[in-house]
CSV table of C-alpha atoms in Angstrom, one decimal:
chain,number,residue,atom,x,y,z
A,9,MET,CA,125.2,136.1,-172.6
A,10,GLY,CA,128.6,135.1,-173.8
A,11,GLN,CA,127.2,133.0,-176.7
A,12,GLN,CA,124.8,135.9,-177.6
A,13,ILE,CA,127.7,138.3,-177.8
A,14,LEU,CA,129.9,135.9,-179.9
A,15,ASN,CA,126.9,135.1,-182.2
A,16,GLY,CA,126.1,138.8,-182.7
A,17,VAL,CA,122.6,138.6,-181.2
A,18,PHE,CA,123.2,140.4,-177.9
A,19,LYS,CA,121.4,143.7,-178.0
A,20,PHE,CA,124.1,146.3,-177.5
A,21,PRO,CA,123.2,150.0,-177.8
A,22,GLU,CA,124.0,151.7,-181.1
A,23,ASP,CA,127.7,152.6,-181.6
A,24,SER,CA,128.5,156.0,-180.3
A,25,ALA,CA,131.3,158.6,-180.2
A,26,LEU,CA,134.0,158.5,-177.5
A,27,PRO,CA,133.8,161.6,-175.2
A,28,GLY,CA,135.2,164.7,-176.8
A,29,THR,CA,135.6,163.1,-180.2
A,30,ASP,CA,133.7,162.2,-183.3
A,31,ILE,CA,135.3,158.7,-183.2
A,32,ILE,CA,132.4,156.1,-183.3
A,33,VAL,CA,133.0,152.9,-181.4
A,34,PRO,CA,130.9,150.0,-180.4
A,35,HIS,CA,129.8,149.5,-176.7
A,36,VAL,CA,132.1,147.0,-175.0
A,37,ILE,CA,132.2,144.7,-172.0
A,38,LEU,CA,135.5,144.7,-170.1
A,39,GLY,CA,137.3,141.4,-169.9
A,40,ASP,CA,140.7,139.9,-168.9
A,41,GLN,CA,143.1,137.5,-170.6
A,42,ALA,CA,140.6,134.6,-170.3
A,43,PHE,CA,138.2,136.4,-172.7
A,44,ARG,CA,138.3,136.1,-176.4
A,45,LEU,CA,139.0,139.4,-178.3
A,46,HIS,CA,135.8,140.5,-179.9
A,47,LYS,CA,134.6,143.9,-181.1
A,48,HIS,CA,132.3,144.1,-178.1
A,49,ILE,CA,134.8,142.6,-175.5
A,50,LEU,CA,137.8,144.6,-174.5
A,51,ARG,CA,140.7,142.5,-173.2
A,52,PRO,CA,144.2,143.6,-172.4
A,53,PHE,CA,147.2,143.2,-174.6
A,54,SER,CA,149.4,140.3,-173.6
A,55,GLN,CA,152.2,141.1,-171.2
A,56,LYS,CA,154.7,140.1,-173.9
A,57,SER,CA,153.3,142.5,-176.4
A,58,ALA,CA,152.8,145.3,-173.9
A,59,ARG,CA,156.3,145.1,-172.6
A,60,GLY,CA,158.2,148.1,-173.9
A,61,ASP,CA,155.1,149.7,-175.5
A,62,LYS,CA,153.9,152.5,-173.3
A,63,CYS,CA,150.6,152.9,-175.1
A,64,LYS,CA,149.7,149.2,-174.6
A,65,THR,CA,150.8,149.4,-171.0
A,66,VAL,CA,148.6,152.5,-170.3
A,67,PHE,CA,145.7,150.8,-172.0
A,68,ASN,CA,146.1,147.6,-169.9
A,69,TYR,CA,146.3,149.7,-166.8
A,70,ARG,CA,143.2,151.7,-167.6
A,71,LEU,CA,141.3,148.5,-168.5
A,72,SER,CA,142.4,146.9,-165.3
A,73,ARG,CA,141.4,149.9,-163.2
A,74,ALA,CA,137.9,150.0,-164.8
A,75,THR,CA,137.5,146.2,-164.2
A,76,ARG,CA,138.6,146.6,-160.6
A,77,VAL,CA,135.9,149.3,-160.0
A,78,THR,CA,133.1,147.0,-161.3
A,79,GLU,CA,134.4,144.0,-159.4
A,80,ASN,CA,134.5,146.0,-156.1
A,81,ALA,CA,131.0,147.3,-156.6
A,82,PHE,CA,129.7,143.8,-157.3
A,83,GLY,CA,131.6,142.5,-154.3
A,84,LEU,CA,129.9,145.1,-152.0
A,85,LEU,CA,126.5,144.3,-153.5
A,86,SER,CA,127.1,140.6,-152.9
A,87,GLN,CA,128.0,141.2,-149.3
A,88,ILE,CA,124.5,142.7,-148.7
A,89,PHE,CA,122.4,140.5,-151.0
A,90,ARG,CA,123.8,137.0,-150.8
A,91,VAL,CA,121.6,135.9,-153.7
A,92,TYR,CA,124.6,136.8,-155.9
A,93,TYR,CA,126.7,134.0,-154.4
A,94,GLN,CA,124.9,131.3,-156.3
A,95,PRO,CA,123.6,130.7,-159.8
A,96,ILE,CA,120.3,132.6,-160.1
A,97,ASN,CA,117.7,130.4,-161.7
A,98,ILE,CA,115.2,133.0,-163.1
A,99,ALA,CA,114.5,134.6,-166.5
A,100,PRO,CA,117.3,137.0,-167.8
A,101,THR,CA,114.9,139.9,-167.8
A,102,THR,CA,114.0,139.2,-164.2
A,103,VAL,CA,117.8,139.1,-163.3
A,104,ASP,CA,118.1,142.6,-164.9
A,105,ASP,CA,115.3,143.8,-162.6
A,106,LEU,CA,116.9,142.0,-159.6
A,107,ILE,CA,120.2,143.8,-160.2
A,108,ILE,CA,118.5,147.2,-160.6
A,109,VAL,CA,116.4,146.7,-157.5
A,110,THR,CA,119.3,145.5,-155.3
A,111,CYS,CA,121.4,148.5,-156.4
A,112,CYS,CA,118.5,150.9,-155.5
A,113,LEU,CA,117.9,149.1,-152.2
A,114,HIS,CA,121.6,149.2,-151.4
A,115,ASN,CA,121.7,153.0,-152.0
A,116,MET,CA,118.5,153.6,-150.0
A,117,LEU,CA,119.9,151.5,-147.1
A,118,ARG,CA,123.2,153.3,-147.2
A,119,ASP,CA,121.6,156.8,-147.3
A,120,ALA,CA,119.2,156.0,-144.5
A,121,TYR,CA,121.9,154.6,-142.3
A,122,LEU,CA,124.3,157.4,-142.9
A,123,GLU,CA,121.5,159.9,-142.0
A,124,ASN,CA,120.9,158.2,-138.7
A,125,ASN,CA,124.4,157.0,-137.7
A,126,GLY,CA,126.9,158.9,-139.7
A,127,LYS,CA,128.8,155.7,-140.6
A,128,ALA,CA,128.6,152.8,-143.0
A,129,TYR,CA,125.6,150.5,-142.4
A,130,TYR,CA,127.6,147.3,-143.0
A,131,GLN,CA,130.9,145.8,-142.3
A,132,PHE,CA,132.6,144.1,-145.2
A,133,ASP,CA,132.8,140.4,-144.4
A,134,GLN,CA,136.5,139.5,-144.9
A,135,GLU,CA,135.7,135.8,-144.1
A,136,CYS,CA,133.2,135.4,-146.9
A,137,SER,CA,135.0,134.7,-150.2
A,138,THR,CA,133.7,136.5,-153.3
A,139,GLU,CA,135.1,133.7,-155.4
A,140,SER,CA,132.3,131.7,-157.1
A,141,ASN,CA,131.9,129.3,-159.9
A,142,ASN,CA,128.7,130.8,-161.2
A,143,MET,CA,130.3,132.9,-164.0
A,144,ARG,CA,130.9,131.3,-167.3
A,145,SER,CA,133.9,132.2,-169.4
A,146,PHE,CA,133.6,133.8,-172.8
A,147,SER,CA,137.0,132.4,-173.8
A,148,GLY,CA,137.0,131.6,-177.5
A,149,GLU,CA,137.6,128.4,-179.4
A,150,GLY,CA,140.8,129.0,-181.3
A,151,GLY,CA,143.2,131.8,-181.9
A,152,PHE,CA,141.8,133.6,-184.9
A,153,ILE,CA,141.6,137.3,-184.4
A,154,ASN,CA,139.4,139.4,-186.6
A,155,THR,CA,140.9,142.7,-187.8
A,156,GLU,CA,137.8,144.6,-186.7
A,157,GLU,CA,138.4,143.4,-183.1
A,158,VAL,CA,142.0,144.6,-183.2
A,159,ARG,CA,140.9,147.9,-184.7
A,160,VAL,CA,138.4,148.5,-181.9
A,161,ARG,CA,140.9,147.8,-179.2
A,162,ASP,CA,143.5,150.0,-181.0
A,163,ILE,CA,141.0,152.9,-181.1
A,164,PHE,CA,140.5,152.7,-177.3
A,165,LYS,CA,144.3,152.3,-176.8
A,166,ASP,CA,144.9,155.5,-178.9
A,167,TYR,CA,142.1,157.3,-177.1
A,168,PHE,CA,143.5,156.5,-173.7
A,169,GLU,CA,147.0,157.6,-174.8
A,170,ASN,CA,145.9,160.9,-176.4
A,171,ILE,CA,142.4,162.6,-176.0
A,172,GLY,CA,141.3,160.5,-173.0
A,173,ALA,CA,144.6,160.7,-171.2
A,174,VAL,CA,144.6,161.7,-167.6
A,175,PRO,CA,147.5,163.5,-165.8
A,176,TRP,CA,148.6,160.6,-163.5
A,177,GLN,CA,149.3,158.2,-166.5
A,178,ILE,CA,152.1,160.5,-167.8
A,179,SER,CA,155.4,159.5,-166.2
């Protein structure tokens, strides 16, 4: 997947407008410092460049918050369906179906259990680590940064600071 993104062959949806604007941006995947900056990969600003710049700090926080939500959701899914703890040796299209099916099954199990017992149907296993080595890094080869990549990140940064701002980020 990482190579497809970097080579420009990954099938992202058409670029679309940010909510409440006519600003057209590409669809992006959230990443952290280990990821290479790319027009389809949002990564945070370095701590050094964000220090003293409220816009960059807010962007980094909002990106971190969104990343944490997806990691938590995947962690819960992994607790129920242990297949995610190991490399999955099936066709990518089948993996897509597997993810959709396990999400649906998770929701069905949760709803059925809540109806019958009024409480969560599973206990999060604190002993089982969600750390795994089955994810490959997208980190780039070299430090060249394309101006389009910087422009996309800056558009999101400005959006989170202005139109997409939320009350709790103002302090």
